[in-house]
Amino acid sequence: MNTVLECKDLVKYFGSTKALDRVNLNITQGRIVGLLGPNGSGKSTFIKICNDLLTATAGEILIGGLRPGVETKKFVSFLPEKNYLNDWMKVSQIVAFFKDFYSDFDSGKAFDMLNRLNIDPNSRLKTLSKGTKEKVQLVLVMSREARLYLLDEPIGGVDPAARDYILDTILRNYNENATVILSTHLISDIETILDDIIFLKEGQVVLTKTVDEIRDESGKSVDALFREVFKC
Amino acid sequence: MLGKLMKYEYRATARWFLPLYTALLIFAVINKYLPPAQVTAIEGAFNIKQIITVITMFAYFFLVVGLMVVTFVVVIQRFYKSLLGDEGYLMFTLPVKTWEHVTSKLFIALFWNLLSIIIAFGSVLLLIPTQDLRELSRSLKQISEYLWPAGFIVIIVLCLVSLAFGIIIMYAAIALGHLFNKHKLLASFGMYLGISTLSQMIAMLAMPFFIKPLTNSLIAPTPTQFNTLFLGISAVTAAMAVGYFAVTNIILKRKLNLE
C-alpha cells in the first residue's frame, strides 16, 4: 500500500507548552481516518503542520514523500476549523478564486453542492451565517480532486441535517485512491464512515487501529472506546 | 501565480480607493467653481452659499486626510489580516511561493500609494485658479529644464525606492512581531521603531560618502552632483529594502505559526 502521509518524531512547542510529543504516523492511500481526541490534544496543530501553516519544532513530516510546501499544497485539500473567508467576495467569486489557483478544482461540482445546500452563489460572504460559511468552505474543499483531504472539525458548527449531507458529500466526493483525515470529537456521528482511527491525547498518539479491529477485539464502538480511553 | 495574486489583491483593495478618489476629485471641482467664502459679507443669520462653501472646503480637506490615512491603513491591514490573520489559512494553503505573496502585496500597495499621491496632487491642480496654474507651470518648466532628463529619472527612482522602502519596513516589522508568542501587535510596533532607528543609523553612516562631493565644491552644485547624491541615497535605501524583504520572506516561510 502507498503511504500518503508519514511523520517521524514530530514535536511542536508553543512557547513552553508542548502541543505534539514525538508523533509517529503512517497513513496509507484510500483510507478515511478519524483523528480523535479531546480539546487541546493536538489535532488542529497536527493538521496545520501538514499544511505548512505551523512550523514543527522537531521531527519530520512527509506528504506523498515531500515536505509540506508548494508541491504538496497542489494535492492536499485542507479545511481549517477557522473561517478563512474574506468579507468582500461573493460566493461565486470565491469559487472562481479556487478555480484560479487549484488545477484540480471542479466549479460545476461546487455549484451543484451549493445548490443542494440552498446557498445563493450571489450572496456576499460577509452576510452569511457562521454555519453557512462552514458549508461554503466544505464545498470548496470537497470540490477539489485531491489526493489527501485534511478536514479539521468539518461538522462542528453545522446542524445535524446538514451534518448528514456533509458526511455523505465527503463519502461521495473522494475517489478511492484519495485519503481523508478528519478530526472531530463528535465521534458517534462519523463512526460509520471511518476506516481507521488515531487517538491523540496530550499531544501523543495513544492508539492507532482500524475500526474493524476495534469491533473484533473489544466488541465496542469507537465512541465507547473513546469514552473509556479519555475518561476524566 | 504572481499575476493571479495581484489580480485578487487589486480587487480586494480597489473597493477602498476608487470611491475615495472619485469623491476627492468631485469635491476639488466643486470647490473650484463655488465662489470663495466671504467672511465679512454677512447679511442675516444664515448665508446658505457661504455655508455650502465652507462645508465643501472641509469635505475636501477631510477627504485628503482620509485618503492618506486609508492608504496607510490598507497597506498594514492587507498584509496583517490577509496573511497572518484567519485569511492566512486560505492564502498560505494556496500552491504559491511565499515571496509571491509578499511581492503581490508590495506591488499593489506601491500602486495605490503612487496613485493616491497623483490623485491628491491632481486635485490640488484642479483647485488652483487658472492664472496661477500658468505661473506654476512656468516655474515647473524651469525646474525640469534644469534637471532634464537625467535628474527627472533619478527623482522618480528615488521616490519609488523610498515608497517601497516605507512599505517593506512595515511588512518586516509585522513579520518580526509575529515571532513573538504574545502581544504580537505591540511587538510589531516595537520592531517598527527598531527597524526605523537601525535604518537611520545605516543611512547616516553611508551618507557622508555621497554628500562629500557636494560640500567640497565652492560654487553651486551641478545637476550631475545632485543626481549622484540622489542615486546614492536610492542605492542605500534599495539595499536596505532588499534586506528587509528577505527577512520578511524568511520569517513567513520558515517561522510561520498561524494560531
Tab-separated table of C-alpha atoms in Angstrom:
chain	number	residue	atom	x	y	z
A	1	MET	CA	0.000	0.000	0.000
A	2	ASN	CA	1.146	3.502	-0.822
A	3	THR	CA	1.970	5.779	2.040
A	4	VAL	CA	0.385	9.191	1.718
A	5	LEU	CA	1.425	10.734	4.985
A	6	GLU	CA	4.311	9.837	7.168
A	7	CYS	CA	5.645	11.522	10.245
A	8	LYS	CA	8.638	10.761	12.350
A	9	ASP	CA	9.084	12.019	15.901
A	10	LEU	CA	7.105	15.142	15.220
A	11	VAL	CA	7.352	17.637	18.060
A	12	LYS	CA	5.702	21.027	18.397
A	13	TYR	CA	6.033	23.530	21.189
A	14	PHE	CA	4.094	26.761	21.611
A	15	GLY	CA	6.431	28.712	23.821
A	16	SER	CA	6.979	26.263	26.648
A	17	THR	CA	3.734	24.353	26.083
A	18	LYS	CA	4.111	21.026	24.365
A	19	ALA	CA	1.407	20.553	21.728
A	20	LEU	CA	2.755	17.478	19.940
A	21	ASP	CA	5.037	14.968	21.554
A	22	ARG	CA	7.013	12.658	19.250
A	23	VAL	CA	4.175	11.731	16.943
A	24	ASN	CA	4.869	8.846	14.596
A	25	LEU	CA	2.286	8.012	11.975
A	26	ASN	CA	1.993	6.231	8.696
A	27	ILE	CA	-1.209	6.747	6.751
A	28	THR	CA	-1.865	4.889	3.533
A	29	GLN	CA	-3.783	5.660	0.392
A	30	GLY	CA	-7.529	5.190	0.131
A	31	ARG	CA	-8.447	5.357	3.808
A	32	ILE	CA	-10.803	7.508	5.821
A	33	VAL	CA	-9.003	8.234	9.026
A	34	GLY	CA	-10.506	9.744	12.151
A	35	LEU	CA	-8.113	11.869	14.163
A	36	LEU	CA	-9.802	11.764	17.526
A	37	GLY	CA	-9.065	13.323	20.836
A	38	PRO	CA	-10.400	15.771	23.380
A	39	ASN	CA	-9.987	19.519	23.036
A	40	GLY	CA	-6.385	20.618	23.162
A	41	SER	CA	-4.989	17.190	22.331
A	42	GLY	CA	-3.072	18.488	19.299
A	43	LYS	CA	-5.441	17.574	16.459
A	44	SER	CA	-5.502	21.013	14.860
A	45	THR	CA	-1.802	21.525	15.465
A	46	PHE	CA	-1.033	18.316	13.604
A	47	ILE	CA	-3.245	19.217	10.657
A	48	LYS	CA	-1.796	22.712	10.474
A	49	ILE	CA	1.745	21.367	10.363
A	50	CYS	CA	0.677	19.139	7.460
A	51	ASN	CA	-0.379	22.296	5.661
A	52	ASP	CA	2.733	24.304	6.374
A	53	LEU	CA	0.775	26.793	8.468
A	54	LEU	CA	2.752	25.876	11.544
A	55	THR	CA	6.428	25.089	11.684
A	56	ALA	CA	7.339	21.921	13.584
A	57	THR	CA	9.824	22.293	16.419
A	58	ALA	CA	11.477	18.951	15.631
A	59	GLY	CA	10.900	15.815	13.623
A	60	GLU	CA	9.802	15.330	10.079
A	61	ILE	CA	6.592	15.102	8.149
A	62	LEU	CA	6.303	13.872	4.579
A	63	ILE	CA	3.224	14.074	2.396
A	64	GLY	CA	3.451	11.955	-0.716
A	65	GLY	CA	7.169	11.794	0.061
A	66	LEU	CA	7.549	15.583	0.147
A	67	ARG	CA	7.901	18.116	2.926
A	68	PRO	CA	4.880	20.418	3.192
A	69	GLY	CA	5.281	23.192	0.632
A	70	VAL	CA	4.062	24.461	-2.719
A	71	GLU	CA	4.174	20.991	-4.287
A	72	THR	CA	2.157	19.266	-1.541
A	73	LYS	CA	-0.396	22.083	-1.485
A	74	LYS	CA	-1.284	21.198	-5.060
A	75	PHE	CA	-2.733	17.852	-3.988
A	76	VAL	CA	-3.755	18.464	-0.385
A	77	SER	CA	-7.183	19.930	0.233
A	78	PHE	CA	-7.460	21.497	3.661
A	79	LEU	CA	-10.494	22.550	5.675
A	80	PRO	CA	-9.450	24.593	8.712
A	81	GLU	CA	-11.583	24.830	11.811
A	82	LYS	CA	-11.499	28.610	11.374
A	83	ASN	CA	-13.491	30.740	8.997
A	84	TYR	CA	-10.971	31.881	6.423
A	85	LEU	CA	-13.373	33.543	4.031
A	86	ASN	CA	-12.747	37.215	3.386
A	87	ASP	CA	-15.542	39.747	3.696
A	88	TRP	CA	-15.506	41.290	0.255
A	89	MET	CA	-16.195	38.427	-2.146
A	90	LYS	CA	-19.400	36.821	-3.274
A	91	VAL	CA	-19.793	33.051	-3.051
A	92	SER	CA	-19.384	32.792	-6.827
A	93	GLN	CA	-16.179	34.845	-6.638
A	94	ILE	CA	-14.553	32.596	-4.077
A	95	VAL	CA	-15.437	29.634	-6.312
A	96	ALA	CA	-13.648	31.434	-9.168
A	97	PHE	CA	-10.747	32.111	-6.832
A	98	PHE	CA	-10.351	28.394	-6.108
A	99	LYS	CA	-10.667	27.601	-9.805
A	100	ASP	CA	-7.885	30.107	-10.497
A	101	PHE	CA	-5.407	28.650	-8.042
A	102	TYR	CA	-6.146	24.918	-7.949
A	103	SER	CA	-5.924	22.978	-11.188
A	104	ASP	CA	-7.863	20.074	-9.630
A	105	PHE	CA	-10.876	22.238	-8.731
A	106	ASP	CA	-14.244	21.472	-10.345
A	107	SER	CA	-16.524	24.544	-10.404
A	108	GLY	CA	-19.512	22.570	-11.661
A	109	LYS	CA	-19.322	20.287	-8.669
A	110	ALA	CA	-19.078	23.290	-6.341
A	111	PHE	CA	-22.159	25.000	-7.771
A	112	ASP	CA	-24.098	21.716	-7.602
A	113	MET	CA	-23.320	21.324	-3.938
A	114	LEU	CA	-24.113	24.972	-3.165
A	115	ASN	CA	-27.433	24.466	-4.873
A	116	ARG	CA	-28.162	21.350	-2.802
A	117	LEU	CA	-27.386	23.272	0.365
A	118	ASN	CA	-29.582	26.200	-0.732
A	119	ILE	CA	-26.700	28.656	-0.780
A	120	ASP	CA	-27.130	31.505	-3.251
A	121	PRO	CA	-23.891	31.963	-5.248
A	122	ASN	CA	-24.626	35.677	-5.483
A	123	SER	CA	-24.712	36.326	-1.759
A	124	ARG	CA	-21.798	38.104	-0.160
A	125	LEU	CA	-19.587	36.049	2.141
A	126	LYS	CA	-19.879	38.774	4.764
A	127	THR	CA	-23.632	38.294	5.076
A	128	LEU	CA	-23.590	34.511	5.550
A	129	SER	CA	-24.209	32.930	8.925
A	130	LYS	CA	-21.424	31.061	10.682
A	131	GLY	CA	-22.828	27.652	9.765
A	132	THR	CA	-23.347	28.652	6.139
A	133	LYS	CA	-19.762	29.870	5.920
A	134	GLU	CA	-18.622	26.470	7.153
A	135	LYS	CA	-20.718	24.801	4.490
A	136	VAL	CA	-19.225	27.050	1.797
A	137	GLN	CA	-15.726	26.164	2.941
A	138	LEU	CA	-16.519	22.478	2.909
A	139	VAL	CA	-17.984	22.746	-0.588
A	140	LEU	CA	-14.815	24.472	-1.789
A	141	VAL	CA	-12.557	21.896	-0.209
A	142	MET	CA	-14.542	18.871	-1.429
A	143	SER	CA	-14.804	20.207	-4.991
A	144	ARG	CA	-11.142	19.501	-5.478
A	145	GLU	CA	-9.880	16.227	-6.842
A	146	ALA	CA	-7.169	15.998	-4.208
A	147	ARG	CA	-5.033	13.076	-3.105
A	148	LEU	CA	-5.318	13.981	0.540
A	149	TYR	CA	-8.143	15.778	2.310
A	150	LEU	CA	-7.389	17.202	5.731
A	151	LEU	CA	-10.599	18.206	7.410
A	152	ASP	CA	-10.377	19.892	10.769
A	153	GLU	CA	-13.716	19.660	12.603
A	154	PRO	CA	-15.775	19.500	9.400
A	155	ILE	CA	-19.091	19.064	11.172
A	156	GLY	CA	-18.507	21.017	14.353
A	157	GLY	CA	-20.694	24.039	13.699
A	158	VAL	CA	-23.492	22.794	11.469
A	159	ASP	CA	-26.920	21.398	12.245
A	160	PRO	CA	-27.487	17.598	12.274
A	161	ALA	CA	-29.383	17.591	8.967
A	162	ALA	CA	-26.567	19.374	7.172
A	163	ARG	CA	-24.147	17.102	9.031
A	164	ASP	CA	-25.578	14.074	7.282
A	165	TYR	CA	-25.371	15.767	3.915
A	166	ILE	CA	-21.783	16.815	4.582
A	167	LEU	CA	-20.664	13.316	5.575
A	168	ASP	CA	-22.447	11.996	2.541
A	169	THR	CA	-20.657	14.644	0.455
A	170	ILE	CA	-17.307	13.611	1.818
A	171	LEU	CA	-18.009	9.978	1.019
A	172	ARG	CA	-19.274	10.677	-2.470
A	173	ASN	CA	-16.675	13.198	-3.482
A	174	TYR	CA	-13.448	11.470	-2.822
A	175	ASN	CA	-12.165	8.845	-5.136
A	176	GLU	CA	-10.910	5.581	-3.757
A	177	ASN	CA	-7.263	6.477	-4.201
A	178	ALA	CA	-7.606	9.550	-2.055
A	179	THR	CA	-7.191	9.655	1.680
A	180	VAL	CA	-9.360	11.618	4.079
A	181	ILE	CA	-8.135	12.573	7.518
A	182	LEU	CA	-10.740	14.240	9.648
A	183	SER	CA	-10.522	15.466	13.167
A	184	THR	CA	-13.514	15.674	15.440
A	185	HIS	CA	-14.812	14.905	18.873
A	186	LEU	CA	-18.306	14.168	17.574
A	187	ILE	CA	-17.414	10.534	17.163
A	188	SER	CA	-20.778	8.834	17.065
A	189	ASP	CA	-21.757	10.955	14.058
A	190	ILE	CA	-18.828	9.910	11.926
A	191	GLU	CA	-18.108	6.453	13.236
A	192	THR	CA	-19.849	4.712	10.378
A	193	ILE	CA	-17.695	6.265	7.676
A	194	LEU	CA	-14.293	5.704	9.273
A	195	ASP	CA	-11.778	3.030	8.271
A	196	ASP	CA	-9.062	3.864	10.785
A	197	ILE	CA	-8.786	5.819	13.962
A	198	ILE	CA	-5.979	7.672	15.654
A	199	PHE	CA	-6.418	8.653	19.281
A	200	LEU	CA	-4.465	11.706	20.352
A	201	LYS	CA	-4.016	12.570	23.998
A	202	GLU	CA	-1.964	15.490	25.247
A	203	GLY	CA	-0.002	15.570	22.018
A	204	GLN	CA	0.775	11.864	21.966
A	205	VAL	CA	-0.637	9.109	19.806
A	206	VAL	CA	-2.158	6.656	22.258
A	207	LEU	CA	-3.856	4.314	19.833
A	208	THR	CA	-3.988	3.615	16.092
A	209	LYS	CA	-6.302	0.884	14.887
A	210	THR	CA	-8.741	0.057	12.158
A	211	VAL	CA	-12.375	0.314	13.132
A	212	ASP	CA	-12.821	-3.370	12.298
A	213	GLU	CA	-10.047	-4.303	14.700
A	214	ILE	CA	-11.708	-2.351	17.483
A	215	ARG	CA	-15.037	-4.057	16.895
A	216	ASP	CA	-13.490	-7.516	16.639
A	217	GLU	CA	-11.175	-7.201	19.595
A	218	SER	CA	-13.257	-5.356	22.137
A	219	GLY	CA	-16.736	-5.575	20.678
A	220	LYS	CA	-17.079	-1.869	21.422
A	221	SER	CA	-17.977	1.055	19.256
A	222	VAL	CA	-15.326	3.729	18.647
A	223	ASP	CA	-17.422	6.102	20.698
A	224	ALA	CA	-17.457	3.728	23.694
A	225	LEU	CA	-13.733	3.093	23.374
A	226	PHE	CA	-13.067	6.832	23.199
A	227	ARG	CA	-15.029	7.411	26.396
A	228	GLU	CA	-13.043	4.666	28.054
A	229	VAL	CA	-9.612	5.874	26.923
A	230	PHE	CA	-10.273	9.512	27.683
A	231	LYS	CA	-12.239	9.052	30.880
A	232	CYS	CA	-11.910	12.129	33.024
B	1	MET	CA	0.685	32.774	-9.930
B	2	LEU	CA	2.045	36.219	-9.044
B	3	GLY	CA	-0.264	37.758	-11.621
B	4	LYS	CA	-3.286	35.978	-10.155
B	5	LEU	CA	-2.378	37.025	-6.617
B	6	MET	CA	-2.030	40.616	-7.781
B	7	LYS	CA	-5.377	40.466	-9.536
B	8	TYR	CA	-7.128	39.473	-6.314
B	9	GLU	CA	-5.088	41.866	-4.226
B	10	TYR	CA	-6.136	44.679	-6.554
B	11	ARG	CA	-9.791	43.694	-6.291
B	12	ALA	CA	-9.625	43.460	-2.509
B	13	THR	CA	-8.215	46.976	-2.237
B	14	ALA	CA	-9.866	48.828	-5.131
B	15	ARG	CA	-13.162	48.981	-3.247
B	16	TRP	CA	-11.455	51.329	-0.787
B	17	PHE	CA	-9.599	53.602	-3.163
B	18	LEU	CA	-11.774	54.078	-6.213
B	19	PRO	CA	-14.717	55.676	-4.329
B	20	LEU	CA	-12.312	57.887	-2.364
B	21	TYR	CA	-10.536	59.086	-5.499
B	22	THR	CA	-13.824	59.856	-7.182
B	23	ALA	CA	-15.117	61.788	-4.179
B	24	LEU	CA	-11.883	63.733	-3.853
B	25	LEU	CA	-11.865	64.838	-7.476
B	26	ILE	CA	-15.535	65.776	-7.360
B	27	PHE	CA	-15.044	67.946	-4.282
B	28	ALA	CA	-11.979	69.576	-5.802
B	29	VAL	CA	-14.036	70.615	-8.827
B	30	ILE	CA	-16.922	71.824	-6.651
B	31	ASN	CA	-14.537	73.933	-4.584
B	32	LYS	CA	-13.013	75.483	-7.645
B	33	TYR	CA	-16.302	76.675	-9.079
B	34	LEU	CA	-18.007	77.762	-5.884
B	35	PRO	CA	-17.253	81.398	-5.016
B	36	PRO	CA	-14.729	81.737	-2.161
B	37	ALA	CA	-16.233	82.256	1.277
B	38	GLN	CA	-16.738	85.915	2.091
B	39	VAL	CA	-16.463	86.024	5.816
B	40	THR	CA	-17.219	89.733	6.135
B	41	ALA	CA	-20.320	89.841	3.989
B	42	ILE	CA	-22.830	88.550	6.480
B	43	GLU	CA	-26.330	89.630	5.725
B	44	GLY	CA	-28.670	87.981	8.181
B	45	ALA	CA	-28.037	84.957	10.343
B	46	PHE	CA	-27.642	82.299	7.644
B	47	ASN	CA	-25.891	82.664	4.377
B	48	ILE	CA	-26.577	79.432	2.574
B	49	LYS	CA	-23.946	79.997	-0.115
B	50	GLN	CA	-21.289	80.614	2.453
B	51	ILE	CA	-22.234	77.559	4.498
B	52	ILE	CA	-22.090	75.344	1.439
B	53	THR	CA	-18.682	76.730	0.531
B	54	VAL	CA	-17.319	76.058	3.997
B	55	ILE	CA	-18.799	72.575	4.067
B	56	THR	CA	-17.335	71.610	0.698
B	57	MET	CA	-13.959	73.000	1.711
B	58	PHE	CA	-13.977	70.915	4.855
B	59	ALA	CA	-15.204	67.890	2.952
B	60	TYR	CA	-12.316	68.260	0.540
B	61	PHE	CA	-9.846	68.681	3.373
B	62	PHE	CA	-11.129	65.606	5.210
B	63	LEU	CA	-11.057	63.567	2.024
B	64	VAL	CA	-7.385	64.411	1.503
B	65	VAL	CA	-6.564	63.444	5.072
B	66	GLY	CA	-8.816	60.377	4.763
B	67	LEU	CA	-7.031	59.278	1.615
B	68	MET	CA	-3.672	59.434	3.364
B	69	VAL	CA	-4.969	57.513	6.368
B	70	VAL	CA	-6.694	54.853	4.241
B	71	THR	CA	-3.589	54.371	2.095
B	72	PHE	CA	-1.513	53.825	5.225
B	73	VAL	CA	-4.044	51.578	6.976
B	74	VAL	CA	-4.748	49.423	3.918
B	75	VAL	CA	-1.039	48.689	3.459
B	76	ILE	CA	-0.795	47.363	7.011
B	77	GLN	CA	-4.188	45.723	7.186
B	78	ARG	CA	-3.858	43.854	3.889
B	79	PHE	CA	-0.579	42.358	4.982
B	80	TYR	CA	-1.510	41.581	8.555
B	81	LYS	CA	-5.063	40.394	8.094
B	82	SER	CA	-4.776	38.556	4.838
B	83	LEU	CA	-1.526	36.730	5.601
B	84	LEU	CA	-1.269	36.466	9.368
B	85	GLY	CA	-4.935	36.633	10.362
B	86	ASP	CA	-7.584	33.966	9.734
B	87	GLU	CA	-7.467	34.634	5.998
B	88	GLY	CA	-3.878	33.421	6.122
B	89	TYR	CA	-5.327	29.903	6.343
B	90	LEU	CA	-6.663	30.393	2.851
B	91	MET	CA	-3.702	32.270	1.388
B	92	PHE	CA	-0.972	30.019	2.749
B	93	THR	CA	-2.675	26.815	1.613
B	94	LEU	CA	-2.623	28.047	-1.980
B	95	PRO	CA	0.126	26.390	-4.015
B	96	VAL	CA	2.034	29.659	-4.205
B	97	LYS	CA	5.530	30.588	-3.065
B	98	THR	CA	5.909	32.853	-0.069
B	99	TRP	CA	7.812	35.553	-1.949
B	100	GLU	CA	4.952	35.734	-4.419
B	101	HIS	CA	2.562	36.579	-1.577
B	102	VAL	CA	4.830	39.326	-0.280
B	103	THR	CA	5.570	40.682	-3.748
B	104	SER	CA	1.916	40.811	-4.762
B	105	LYS	CA	1.072	42.783	-1.618
B	106	LEU	CA	4.039	45.094	-2.164
B	107	PHE	CA	3.312	45.852	-5.815
B	108	ILE	CA	-0.337	46.598	-5.227
B	109	ALA	CA	0.478	48.711	-2.160
B	110	LEU	CA	3.024	50.647	-4.227
B	111	PHE	CA	0.480	51.113	-6.979
B	112	TRP	CA	-2.113	52.618	-4.621
B	113	ASN	CA	0.441	54.778	-2.850
B	114	LEU	CA	1.553	56.258	-6.165
B	115	LEU	CA	-1.977	56.703	-7.393
B	116	SER	CA	-3.033	58.356	-4.118
B	117	ILE	CA	-0.172	60.835	-4.438
B	118	ILE	CA	-1.010	61.544	-8.066
B	119	ILE	CA	-4.721	61.971	-7.332
B	120	ALA	CA	-4.051	64.209	-4.337
B	121	PHE	CA	-1.734	66.454	-6.404
B	122	GLY	CA	-4.143	66.318	-9.299
B	123	SER	CA	-6.963	67.520	-7.079
B	124	VAL	CA	-4.812	70.437	-5.901
B	125	LEU	CA	-4.153	71.374	-9.516
B	126	LEU	CA	-7.902	71.257	-10.126
B	127	LEU	CA	-8.413	73.651	-7.224
B	128	ILE	CA	-5.857	76.230	-8.298
B	129	PRO	CA	-7.255	79.167	-10.301
B	130	THR	CA	-6.267	79.058	-13.970
B	131	GLN	CA	-3.926	82.096	-13.992
B	132	ASP	CA	-1.938	80.767	-11.026
B	133	LEU	CA	-1.729	77.451	-12.799
B	134	ARG	CA	0.108	79.130	-15.681
B	135	GLU	CA	2.649	80.580	-13.313
B	136	LEU	CA	3.086	77.252	-11.623
B	137	SER	CA	3.684	75.500	-14.913
B	138	ARG	CA	6.311	78.125	-15.807
B	139	SER	CA	8.299	77.507	-12.645
B	140	LEU	CA	7.893	73.744	-13.005
B	141	LYS	CA	9.254	74.090	-16.524
B	142	GLN	CA	12.324	75.900	-15.234
B	143	ILE	CA	12.973	73.202	-12.663
B	144	SER	CA	12.521	70.418	-15.146
B	145	GLU	CA	14.784	72.155	-17.699
B	146	TYR	CA	17.432	72.327	-15.026
B	147	LEU	CA	17.075	68.639	-14.175
B	148	TRP	CA	16.095	67.201	-17.541
B	149	PRO	CA	16.433	64.392	-18.413
B	150	ALA	CA	18.726	62.501	-16.057
B	151	GLY	CA	17.594	64.306	-12.909
B	152	PHE	CA	13.987	63.680	-13.762
B	153	ILE	CA	14.531	59.931	-13.920
B	154	VAL	CA	16.680	59.999	-10.796
B	155	ILE	CA	13.939	61.732	-8.797
B	156	ILE	CA	11.357	59.199	-9.946
B	157	VAL	CA	13.690	56.364	-8.965
B	158	LEU	CA	14.278	57.938	-5.567
B	159	CYS	CA	10.535	58.359	-4.961
B	160	LEU	CA	9.758	54.769	-5.964
B	161	VAL	CA	12.549	53.311	-3.873
B	162	SER	CA	11.608	55.379	-0.831
B	163	LEU	CA	7.947	54.396	-1.124
B	164	ALA	CA	8.801	50.719	-1.472
B	165	PHE	CA	11.181	51.008	1.465
B	166	GLY	CA	8.463	52.585	3.612
B	167	ILE	CA	6.109	49.704	2.819
B	168	ILE	CA	8.653	46.938	3.257
B	169	ILE	CA	9.786	48.084	6.693
B	170	MET	CA	6.168	47.838	7.818
B	171	TYR	CA	5.998	44.293	6.429
B	172	ALA	CA	9.260	43.368	8.130
B	173	ALA	CA	8.078	44.834	11.437
B	174	ILE	CA	4.831	42.844	11.282
B	175	ALA	CA	6.697	39.659	10.351
B	176	LEU	CA	9.200	40.119	13.196
B	177	GLY	CA	6.350	40.824	15.609
B	178	HIS	CA	4.814	37.521	14.503
B	179	LEU	CA	7.795	35.695	16.029
B	180	PHE	CA	6.595	36.647	19.492
B	181	ASN	CA	4.248	34.301	21.295
B	182	LYS	CA	2.272	37.058	22.932
B	183	HIS	CA	1.441	40.686	22.210
B	184	LYS	CA	2.285	40.339	18.539
B	185	LEU	CA	0.915	43.746	17.560
B	186	LEU	CA	2.767	45.535	20.303
B	187	ALA	CA	5.910	43.643	19.320
B	188	SER	CA	5.389	44.671	15.685
B	189	PHE	CA	5.172	48.301	16.730
B	190	GLY	CA	8.359	47.982	18.751
B	191	MET	CA	10.044	46.268	15.813
B	192	TYR	CA	8.997	49.122	13.570
B	193	LEU	CA	10.688	51.623	15.860
B	194	GLY	CA	13.748	49.374	15.992
B	195	ILE	CA	13.985	48.941	12.236
B	196	SER	CA	13.487	52.667	11.624
B	197	THR	CA	16.275	53.542	14.031
B	198	LEU	CA	18.567	50.930	12.539
B	199	SER	CA	17.871	52.192	9.018
B	200	GLN	CA	18.596	55.777	10.018
B	201	MET	CA	21.883	54.715	11.512
B	202	ILE	CA	22.841	52.853	8.364
B	203	ALA	CA	21.840	55.860	6.259
B	204	MET	CA	23.851	58.217	8.443
B	205	LEU	CA	26.909	56.031	8.140
B	206	ALA	CA	26.540	55.853	4.376
B	207	MET	CA	25.600	59.464	3.697
B	208	PRO	CA	28.930	61.318	4.185
B	209	PHE	CA	30.244	59.209	1.374
B	210	PHE	CA	27.716	60.742	-1.019
B	211	ILE	CA	27.475	64.242	0.402
B	212	LYS	CA	31.192	64.933	0.405
B	213	PRO	CA	31.489	65.840	-3.292
B	214	LEU	CA	28.716	68.418	-2.792
B	215	THR	CA	30.250	70.227	0.151
B	216	ASN	CA	33.692	70.252	-1.417
B	217	SER	CA	32.687	72.474	-4.288
B	218	LEU	CA	32.570	76.210	-3.520
B	219	ILE	CA	30.242	77.029	-6.378
B	220	ALA	CA	26.613	75.875	-6.613
B	221	PRO	CA	26.336	72.100	-7.122
B	222	THR	CA	25.794	70.953	-10.667
B	223	PRO	CA	22.845	68.768	-11.664
B	224	THR	CA	25.242	65.868	-12.030
B	225	GLN	CA	26.310	66.231	-8.428
B	226	PHE	CA	22.674	66.265	-7.328
B	227	ASN	CA	21.961	63.198	-9.406
B	228	THR	CA	24.881	61.359	-7.899
B	229	LEU	CA	23.661	62.205	-4.427
B	230	PHE	CA	20.096	61.098	-5.136
B	231	LEU	CA	21.234	57.905	-6.805
B	232	GLY	CA	23.454	57.201	-3.825
B	233	ILE	CA	20.543	57.641	-1.436
B	234	SER	CA	18.409	55.442	-3.689
B	235	ALA	CA	21.024	52.708	-3.747
B	236	VAL	CA	21.407	52.638	0.045
B	237	THR	CA	17.634	52.673	0.536
B	238	ALA	CA	17.141	49.943	-2.067
B	239	ALA	CA	19.791	47.767	-0.453
B	240	MET	CA	18.072	48.069	2.920
B	241	ALA	CA	14.673	47.389	1.334
B	242	VAL	CA	16.009	44.196	-0.250
B	243	GLY	CA	17.385	43.128	3.130
B	244	TYR	CA	14.084	43.710	4.923
B	245	PHE	CA	12.187	41.958	2.150
B	246	ALA	CA	14.421	38.924	2.628
B	247	VAL	CA	13.832	38.998	6.391
B	248	THR	CA	10.060	39.135	5.851
B	249	ASN	CA	10.169	36.299	3.357
B	250	ILE	CA	12.311	34.034	5.519
B	251	ILE	CA	10.102	34.535	8.571
B	252	LEU	CA	6.900	33.811	6.653
B	253	LYS	CA	8.485	30.787	5.039
B	254	ARG	CA	10.284	29.144	7.917
B	255	LYS	CA	8.710	30.532	11.063
B	256	LEU	CA	5.063	30.777	10.110
B	257	ASN	CA	2.806	29.994	13.066
B	258	LEU	CA	-0.849	30.658	12.401
B	259	GLU	CA	-2.695	30.073	15.614
